[in-house]
mmCIF file of C-alpha atoms in Angstrom:
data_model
loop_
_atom_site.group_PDB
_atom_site.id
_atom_site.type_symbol
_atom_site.label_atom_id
_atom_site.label_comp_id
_atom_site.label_asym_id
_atom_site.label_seq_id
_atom_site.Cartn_x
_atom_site.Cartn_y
_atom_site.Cartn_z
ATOM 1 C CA UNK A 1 16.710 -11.218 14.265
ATOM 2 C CA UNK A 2 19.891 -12.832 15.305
ATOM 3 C CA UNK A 3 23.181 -13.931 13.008
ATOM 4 C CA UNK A 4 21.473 -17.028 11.905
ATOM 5 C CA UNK A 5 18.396 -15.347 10.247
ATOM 6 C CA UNK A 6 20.196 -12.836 8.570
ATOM 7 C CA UNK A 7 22.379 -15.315 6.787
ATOM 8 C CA UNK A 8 19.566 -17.804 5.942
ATOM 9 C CA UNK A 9 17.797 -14.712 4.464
ATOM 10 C CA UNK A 10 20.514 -13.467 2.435
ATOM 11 C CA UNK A 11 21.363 -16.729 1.063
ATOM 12 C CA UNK A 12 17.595 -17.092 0.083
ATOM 13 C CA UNK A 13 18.303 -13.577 -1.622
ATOM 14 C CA UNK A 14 20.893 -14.488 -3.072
ATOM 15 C CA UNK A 15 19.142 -17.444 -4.654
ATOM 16 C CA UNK A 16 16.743 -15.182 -6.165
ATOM 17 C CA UNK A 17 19.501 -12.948 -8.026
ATOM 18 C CA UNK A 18 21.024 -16.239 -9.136
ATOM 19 C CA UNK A 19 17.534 -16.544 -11.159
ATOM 20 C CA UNK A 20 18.438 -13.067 -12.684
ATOM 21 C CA UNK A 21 21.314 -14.644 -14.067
ATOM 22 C CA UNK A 22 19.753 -17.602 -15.671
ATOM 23 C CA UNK A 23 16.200 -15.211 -16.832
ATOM 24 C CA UNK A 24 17.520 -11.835 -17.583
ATOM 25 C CA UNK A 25 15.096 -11.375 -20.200
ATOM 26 C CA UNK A 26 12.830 -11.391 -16.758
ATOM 27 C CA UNK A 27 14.710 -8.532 -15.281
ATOM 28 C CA UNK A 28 14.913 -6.188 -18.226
ATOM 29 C CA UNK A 29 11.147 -6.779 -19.444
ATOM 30 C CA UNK A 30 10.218 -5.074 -15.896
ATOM 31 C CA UNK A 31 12.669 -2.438 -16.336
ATOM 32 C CA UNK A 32 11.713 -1.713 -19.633
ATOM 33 C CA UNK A 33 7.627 -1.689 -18.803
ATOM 34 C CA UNK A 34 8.093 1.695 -16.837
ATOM 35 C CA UNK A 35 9.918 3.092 -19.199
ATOM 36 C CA UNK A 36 7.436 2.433 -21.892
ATOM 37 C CA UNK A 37 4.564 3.826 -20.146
ATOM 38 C CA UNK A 38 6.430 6.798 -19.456
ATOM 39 C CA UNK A 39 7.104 7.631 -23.053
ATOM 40 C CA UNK A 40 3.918 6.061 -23.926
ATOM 41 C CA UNK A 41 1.900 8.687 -21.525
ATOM 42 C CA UNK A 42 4.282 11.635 -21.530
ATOM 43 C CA UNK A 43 4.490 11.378 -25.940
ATOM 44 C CA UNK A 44 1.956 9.316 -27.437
ATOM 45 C CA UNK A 45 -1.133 9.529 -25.437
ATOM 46 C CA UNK A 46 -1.032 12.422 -23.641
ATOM 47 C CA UNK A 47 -2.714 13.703 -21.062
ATOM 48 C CA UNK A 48 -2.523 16.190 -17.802
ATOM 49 C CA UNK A 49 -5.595 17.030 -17.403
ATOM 50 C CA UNK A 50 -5.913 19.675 -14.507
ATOM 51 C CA UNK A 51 -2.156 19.693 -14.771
ATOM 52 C CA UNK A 52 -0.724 23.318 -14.049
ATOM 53 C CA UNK A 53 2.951 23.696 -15.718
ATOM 54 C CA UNK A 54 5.290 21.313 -17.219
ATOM 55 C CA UNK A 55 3.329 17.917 -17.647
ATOM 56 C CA UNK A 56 6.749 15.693 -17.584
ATOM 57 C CA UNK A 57 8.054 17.313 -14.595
ATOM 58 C CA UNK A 58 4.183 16.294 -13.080
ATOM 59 C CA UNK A 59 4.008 12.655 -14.609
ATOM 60 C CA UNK A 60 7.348 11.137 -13.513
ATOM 61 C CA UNK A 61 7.149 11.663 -10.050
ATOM 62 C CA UNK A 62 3.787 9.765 -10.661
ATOM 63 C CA UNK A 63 4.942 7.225 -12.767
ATOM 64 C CA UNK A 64 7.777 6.491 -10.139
ATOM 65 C CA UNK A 65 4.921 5.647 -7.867
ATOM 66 C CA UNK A 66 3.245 3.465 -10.269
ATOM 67 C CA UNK A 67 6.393 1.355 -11.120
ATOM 68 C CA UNK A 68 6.339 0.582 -7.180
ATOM 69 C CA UNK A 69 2.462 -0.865 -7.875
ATOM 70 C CA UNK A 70 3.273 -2.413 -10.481
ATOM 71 C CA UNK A 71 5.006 -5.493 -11.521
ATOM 72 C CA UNK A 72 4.239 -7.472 -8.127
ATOM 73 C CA UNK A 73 3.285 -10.574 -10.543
ATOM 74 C CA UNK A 74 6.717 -11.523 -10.481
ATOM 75 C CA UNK A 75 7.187 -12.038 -7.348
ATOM 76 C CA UNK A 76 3.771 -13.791 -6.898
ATOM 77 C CA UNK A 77 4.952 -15.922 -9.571
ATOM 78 C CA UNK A 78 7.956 -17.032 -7.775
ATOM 79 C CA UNK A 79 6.032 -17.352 -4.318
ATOM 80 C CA UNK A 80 3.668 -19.823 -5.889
ATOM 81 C CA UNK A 81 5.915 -21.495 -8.574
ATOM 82 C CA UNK A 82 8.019 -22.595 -5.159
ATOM 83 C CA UNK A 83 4.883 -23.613 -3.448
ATOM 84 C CA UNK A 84 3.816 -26.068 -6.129
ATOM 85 C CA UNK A 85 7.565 -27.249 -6.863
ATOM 86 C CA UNK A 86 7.727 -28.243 -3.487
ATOM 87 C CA UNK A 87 10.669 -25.641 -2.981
ATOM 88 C CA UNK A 88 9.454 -24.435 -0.291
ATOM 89 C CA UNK A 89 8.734 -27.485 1.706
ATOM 90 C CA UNK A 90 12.410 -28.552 1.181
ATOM 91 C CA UNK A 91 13.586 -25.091 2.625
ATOM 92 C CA UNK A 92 11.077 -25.750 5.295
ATOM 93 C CA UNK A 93 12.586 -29.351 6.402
ATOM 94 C CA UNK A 94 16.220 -27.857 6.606
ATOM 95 C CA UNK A 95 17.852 -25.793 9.640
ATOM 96 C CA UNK A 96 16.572 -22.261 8.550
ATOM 97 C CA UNK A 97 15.309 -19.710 9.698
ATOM 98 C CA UNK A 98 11.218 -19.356 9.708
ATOM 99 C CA UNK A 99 10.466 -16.829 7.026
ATOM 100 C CA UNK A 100 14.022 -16.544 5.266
ATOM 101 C CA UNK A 101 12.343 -17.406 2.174
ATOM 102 C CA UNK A 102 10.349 -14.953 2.218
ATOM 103 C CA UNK A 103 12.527 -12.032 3.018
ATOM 104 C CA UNK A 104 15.114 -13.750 0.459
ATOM 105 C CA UNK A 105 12.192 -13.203 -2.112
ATOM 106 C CA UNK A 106 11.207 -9.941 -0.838
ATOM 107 C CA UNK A 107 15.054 -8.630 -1.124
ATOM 108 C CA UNK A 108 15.233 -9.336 -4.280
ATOM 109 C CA UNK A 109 12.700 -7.386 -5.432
ATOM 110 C CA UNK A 110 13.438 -4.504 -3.639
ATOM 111 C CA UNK A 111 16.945 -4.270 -5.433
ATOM 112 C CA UNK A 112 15.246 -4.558 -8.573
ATOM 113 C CA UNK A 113 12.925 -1.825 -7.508
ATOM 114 C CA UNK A 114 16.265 0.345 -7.114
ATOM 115 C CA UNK A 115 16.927 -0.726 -10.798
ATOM 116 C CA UNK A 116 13.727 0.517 -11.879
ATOM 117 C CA UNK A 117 13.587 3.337 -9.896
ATOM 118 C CA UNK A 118 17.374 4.111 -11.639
ATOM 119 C CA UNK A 119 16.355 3.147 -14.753
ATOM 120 C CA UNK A 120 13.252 5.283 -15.195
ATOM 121 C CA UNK A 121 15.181 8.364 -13.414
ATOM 122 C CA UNK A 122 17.635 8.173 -15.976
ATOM 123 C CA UNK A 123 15.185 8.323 -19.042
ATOM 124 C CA UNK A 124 13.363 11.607 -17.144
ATOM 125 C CA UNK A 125 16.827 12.878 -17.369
ATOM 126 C CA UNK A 126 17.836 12.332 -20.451
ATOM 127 C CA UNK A 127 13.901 13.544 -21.623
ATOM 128 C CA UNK A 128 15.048 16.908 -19.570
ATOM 129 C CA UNK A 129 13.014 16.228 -16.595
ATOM 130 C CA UNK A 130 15.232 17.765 -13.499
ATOM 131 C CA UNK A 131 14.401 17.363 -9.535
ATOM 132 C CA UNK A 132 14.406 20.765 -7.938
ATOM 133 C CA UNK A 133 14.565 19.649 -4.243
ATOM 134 C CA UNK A 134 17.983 18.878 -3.554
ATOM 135 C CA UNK A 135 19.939 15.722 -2.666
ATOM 136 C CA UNK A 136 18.402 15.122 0.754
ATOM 137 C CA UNK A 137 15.129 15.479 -0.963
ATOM 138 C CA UNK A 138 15.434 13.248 -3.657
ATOM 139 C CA UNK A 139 16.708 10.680 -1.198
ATOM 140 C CA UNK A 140 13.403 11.119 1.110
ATOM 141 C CA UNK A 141 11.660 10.759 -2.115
ATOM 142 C CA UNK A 142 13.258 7.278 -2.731
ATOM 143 C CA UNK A 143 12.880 6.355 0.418
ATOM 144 C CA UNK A 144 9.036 6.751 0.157
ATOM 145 C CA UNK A 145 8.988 5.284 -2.958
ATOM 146 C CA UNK A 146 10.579 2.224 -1.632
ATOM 147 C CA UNK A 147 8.557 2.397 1.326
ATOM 148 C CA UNK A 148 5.789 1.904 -0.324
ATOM 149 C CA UNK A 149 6.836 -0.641 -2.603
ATOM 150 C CA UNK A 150 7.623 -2.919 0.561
ATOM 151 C CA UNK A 151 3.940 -2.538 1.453
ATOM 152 C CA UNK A 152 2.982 -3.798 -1.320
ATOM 153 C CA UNK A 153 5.015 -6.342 -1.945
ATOM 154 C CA UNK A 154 3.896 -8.148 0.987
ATOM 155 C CA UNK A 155 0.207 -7.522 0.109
ATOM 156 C CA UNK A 156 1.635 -9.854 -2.875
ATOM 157 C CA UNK A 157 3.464 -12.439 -1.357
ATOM 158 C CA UNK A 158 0.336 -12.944 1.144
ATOM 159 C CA UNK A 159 -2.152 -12.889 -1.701
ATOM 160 C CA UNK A 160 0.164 -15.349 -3.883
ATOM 161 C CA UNK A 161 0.301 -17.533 -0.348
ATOM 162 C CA UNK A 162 -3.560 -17.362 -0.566
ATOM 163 C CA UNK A 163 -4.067 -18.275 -4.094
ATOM 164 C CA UNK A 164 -1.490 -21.186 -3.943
ATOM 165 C CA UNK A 165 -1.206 -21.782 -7.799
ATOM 166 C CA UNK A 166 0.437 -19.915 -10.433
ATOM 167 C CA UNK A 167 -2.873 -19.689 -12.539
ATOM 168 C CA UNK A 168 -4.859 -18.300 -9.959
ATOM 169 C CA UNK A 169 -1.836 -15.325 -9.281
ATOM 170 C CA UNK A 170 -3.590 -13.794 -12.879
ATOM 171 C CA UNK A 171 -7.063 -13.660 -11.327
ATOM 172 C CA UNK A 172 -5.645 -12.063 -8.079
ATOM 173 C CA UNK A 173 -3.075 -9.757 -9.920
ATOM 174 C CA UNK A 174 -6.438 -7.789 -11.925
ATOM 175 C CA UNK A 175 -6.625 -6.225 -7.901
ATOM 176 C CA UNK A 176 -3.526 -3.811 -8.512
ATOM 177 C CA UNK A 177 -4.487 -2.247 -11.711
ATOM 178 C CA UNK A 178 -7.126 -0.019 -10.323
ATOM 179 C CA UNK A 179 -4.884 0.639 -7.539
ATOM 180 C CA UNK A 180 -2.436 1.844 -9.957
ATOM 181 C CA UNK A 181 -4.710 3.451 -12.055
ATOM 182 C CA UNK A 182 -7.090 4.997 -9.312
ATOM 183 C CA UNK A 183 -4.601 7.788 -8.944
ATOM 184 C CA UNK A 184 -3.281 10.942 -9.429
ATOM 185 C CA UNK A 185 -0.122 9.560 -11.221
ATOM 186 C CA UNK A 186 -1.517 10.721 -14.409
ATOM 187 C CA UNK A 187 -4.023 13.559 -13.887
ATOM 188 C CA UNK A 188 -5.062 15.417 -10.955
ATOM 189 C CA UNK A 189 -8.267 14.617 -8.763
ATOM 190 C CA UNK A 190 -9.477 18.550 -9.586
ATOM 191 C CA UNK A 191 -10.067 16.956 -13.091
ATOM 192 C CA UNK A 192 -12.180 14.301 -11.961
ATOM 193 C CA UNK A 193 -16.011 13.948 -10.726
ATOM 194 C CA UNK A 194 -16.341 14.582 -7.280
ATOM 195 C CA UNK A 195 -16.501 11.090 -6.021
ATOM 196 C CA UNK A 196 -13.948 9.970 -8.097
ATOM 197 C CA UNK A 197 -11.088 12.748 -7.235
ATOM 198 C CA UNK A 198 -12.568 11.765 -3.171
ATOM 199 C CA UNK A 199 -11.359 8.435 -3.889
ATOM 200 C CA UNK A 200 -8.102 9.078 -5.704
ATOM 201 C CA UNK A 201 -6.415 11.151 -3.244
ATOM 202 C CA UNK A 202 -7.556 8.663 -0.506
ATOM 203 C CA UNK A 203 -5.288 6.155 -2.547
ATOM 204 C CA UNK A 204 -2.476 5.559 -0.471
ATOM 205 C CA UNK A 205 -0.068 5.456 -4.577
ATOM 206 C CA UNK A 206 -1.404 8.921 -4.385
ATOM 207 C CA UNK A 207 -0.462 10.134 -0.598
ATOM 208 C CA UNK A 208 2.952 8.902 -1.795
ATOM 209 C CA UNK A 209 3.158 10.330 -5.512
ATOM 210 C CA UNK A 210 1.462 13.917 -4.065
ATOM 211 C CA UNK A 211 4.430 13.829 -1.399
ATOM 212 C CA UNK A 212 7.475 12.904 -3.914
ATOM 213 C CA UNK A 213 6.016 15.668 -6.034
ATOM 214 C CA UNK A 214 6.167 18.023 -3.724
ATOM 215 C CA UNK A 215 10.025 17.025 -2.315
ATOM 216 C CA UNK A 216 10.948 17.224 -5.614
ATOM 217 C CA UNK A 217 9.376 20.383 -6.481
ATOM 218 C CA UNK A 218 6.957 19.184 -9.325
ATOM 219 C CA UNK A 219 3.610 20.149 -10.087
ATOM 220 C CA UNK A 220 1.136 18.640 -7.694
ATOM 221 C CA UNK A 221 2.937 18.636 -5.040
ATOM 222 C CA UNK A 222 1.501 20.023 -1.851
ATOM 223 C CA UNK A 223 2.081 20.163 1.830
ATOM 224 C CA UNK A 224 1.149 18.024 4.758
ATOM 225 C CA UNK A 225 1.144 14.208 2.356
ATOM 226 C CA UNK A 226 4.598 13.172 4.217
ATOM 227 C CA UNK A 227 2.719 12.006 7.361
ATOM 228 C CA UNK A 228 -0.006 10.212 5.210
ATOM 229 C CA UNK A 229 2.760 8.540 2.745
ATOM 230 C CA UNK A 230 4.657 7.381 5.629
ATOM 231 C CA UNK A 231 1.575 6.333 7.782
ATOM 232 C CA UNK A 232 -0.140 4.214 4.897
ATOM 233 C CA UNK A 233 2.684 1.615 3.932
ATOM 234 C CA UNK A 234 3.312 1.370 7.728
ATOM 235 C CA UNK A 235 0.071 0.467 8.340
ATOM 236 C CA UNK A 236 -0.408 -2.096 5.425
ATOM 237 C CA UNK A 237 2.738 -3.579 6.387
ATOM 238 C CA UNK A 238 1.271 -3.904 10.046
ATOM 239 C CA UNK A 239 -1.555 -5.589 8.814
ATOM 240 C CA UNK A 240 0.405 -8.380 5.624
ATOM 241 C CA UNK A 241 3.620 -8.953 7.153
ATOM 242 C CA UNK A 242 2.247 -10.672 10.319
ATOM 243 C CA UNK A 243 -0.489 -12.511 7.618
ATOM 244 C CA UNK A 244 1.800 -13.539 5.182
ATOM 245 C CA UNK A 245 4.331 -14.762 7.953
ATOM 246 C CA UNK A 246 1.162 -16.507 9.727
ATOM 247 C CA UNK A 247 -0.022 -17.894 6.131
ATOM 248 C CA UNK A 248 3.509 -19.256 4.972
ATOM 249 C CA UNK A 249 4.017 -21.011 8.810
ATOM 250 C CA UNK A 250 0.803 -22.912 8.465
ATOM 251 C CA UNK A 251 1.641 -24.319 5.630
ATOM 252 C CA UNK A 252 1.602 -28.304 5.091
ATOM 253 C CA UNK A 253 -0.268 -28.431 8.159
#
């Protein structure tokens, strides 16, 4: 990517954190929603079942995995919002860049990841939750964490391509819920039926939740998930970021 592209793409990022400005009740409703299931599952509801020790120091390693799921209906929102405003096929009749819009969109949400990520870090914290790994640790952790969050976010911007209209973005949004949910981010597979623990740890939220857990020394964790929550975003990526690209350069032909 040459000197051009990366300043088409950070002005088209920089677009996207001038909405933050104008919508901050946007920003802080998604950095608030992680926070509230954490207190909501850690106080009110419960739950840890087949959880040896501490069931805070197991659930926000897990619920740092979910907020990376989660919340992709944003950016789907924007993706097709543009599409329909005709946005997009004004940025597409100007001297830029193929794709800057999308990696302008994408780097926006991955800085509001970081927020989240901050943000519900600093409630475990304050709860009493501590990492036990270390700094380099907790950095791999992040970097997992964001890893996989890039995955998915261009499983979303492809899918919000596909749909094309904000009020199909609902119907195609119902998908990440029992990805989310399908998981060990709040009780572990030994708790489950059979078939359903099989299919929970084959979650790739759950290759990446079982290896944060275990770089930050929390219950759950276990060896030999670093390769797998590496290997699974990579692959996902391999197989959305060359669709999504292919999807937004056919379009208005």
């Amino acid at each position: 990517m040459n000197v051009h592209a990366l300043t088409d793409c950070w002005t088209m990022t920089r677009r996207e954190l001038a909405h933050w400005a104008r919508q901050p009740v946007r920003l802080v409703v998604g950095l608030v929603f992680s926070v509230m299931l954490l207190l909501m599952f850690g106080y009110l509801i419960g739950g840890g079942r087949g959880v040896r020790g501490d069931y805070l120091d197991y659930l926000l390693p897990g619920m740092l995995a979910l907020t990376m799921v989660f919340g992709l209906e944003s950016t789907m929102l924007a993706v097709t919002q543009d599409l329909n405003k005709g946005v997009i096929d004004r940025f597409r009749s100007l001297p830029m860049a193929d794709g800057a819009v999308l990696v302008g969109r994408a780097g926006a949400d991955m800085l509001q990841s970081v927020l989240s990520l901050a943000a519900l870090t600093g409630v475990g914290l304050a709860l009493g939750w501590r990492p036990h790994g270390g700094p380099g640790a907790f950095l791999a952790a992040v970097g997992l964490l964001l890893l996989l969050r890039f995955a998915m976010l261009w499983i979303g911007i492809h899918l919000a391509l596909v749909a094309g209209k904000p009020e199909l973005v609902q119907a195609v949004q119902i998908l990440v819920w029992p990805v989310g949910f399908l998981s060990n981010a709040l009780a572990a597979p030994a708790s489950m039926p059979g078939w359903l623990g099989t299919a929970v740890e084959w979650n790739p939220m759950s290759r990446t939740a079982t290896a944060v857990r275990d770089l930050l020394g929390a219950p759950g964790g276990e060896d030999g998930h670093l390769t797998a929550a590496v290997l699974w975003p990579l692959a996902l990526l391999a197989v959305f970021f060359p669709l999504a690209v292919r999807t937004f350069t056919r379009l208005g032909r």
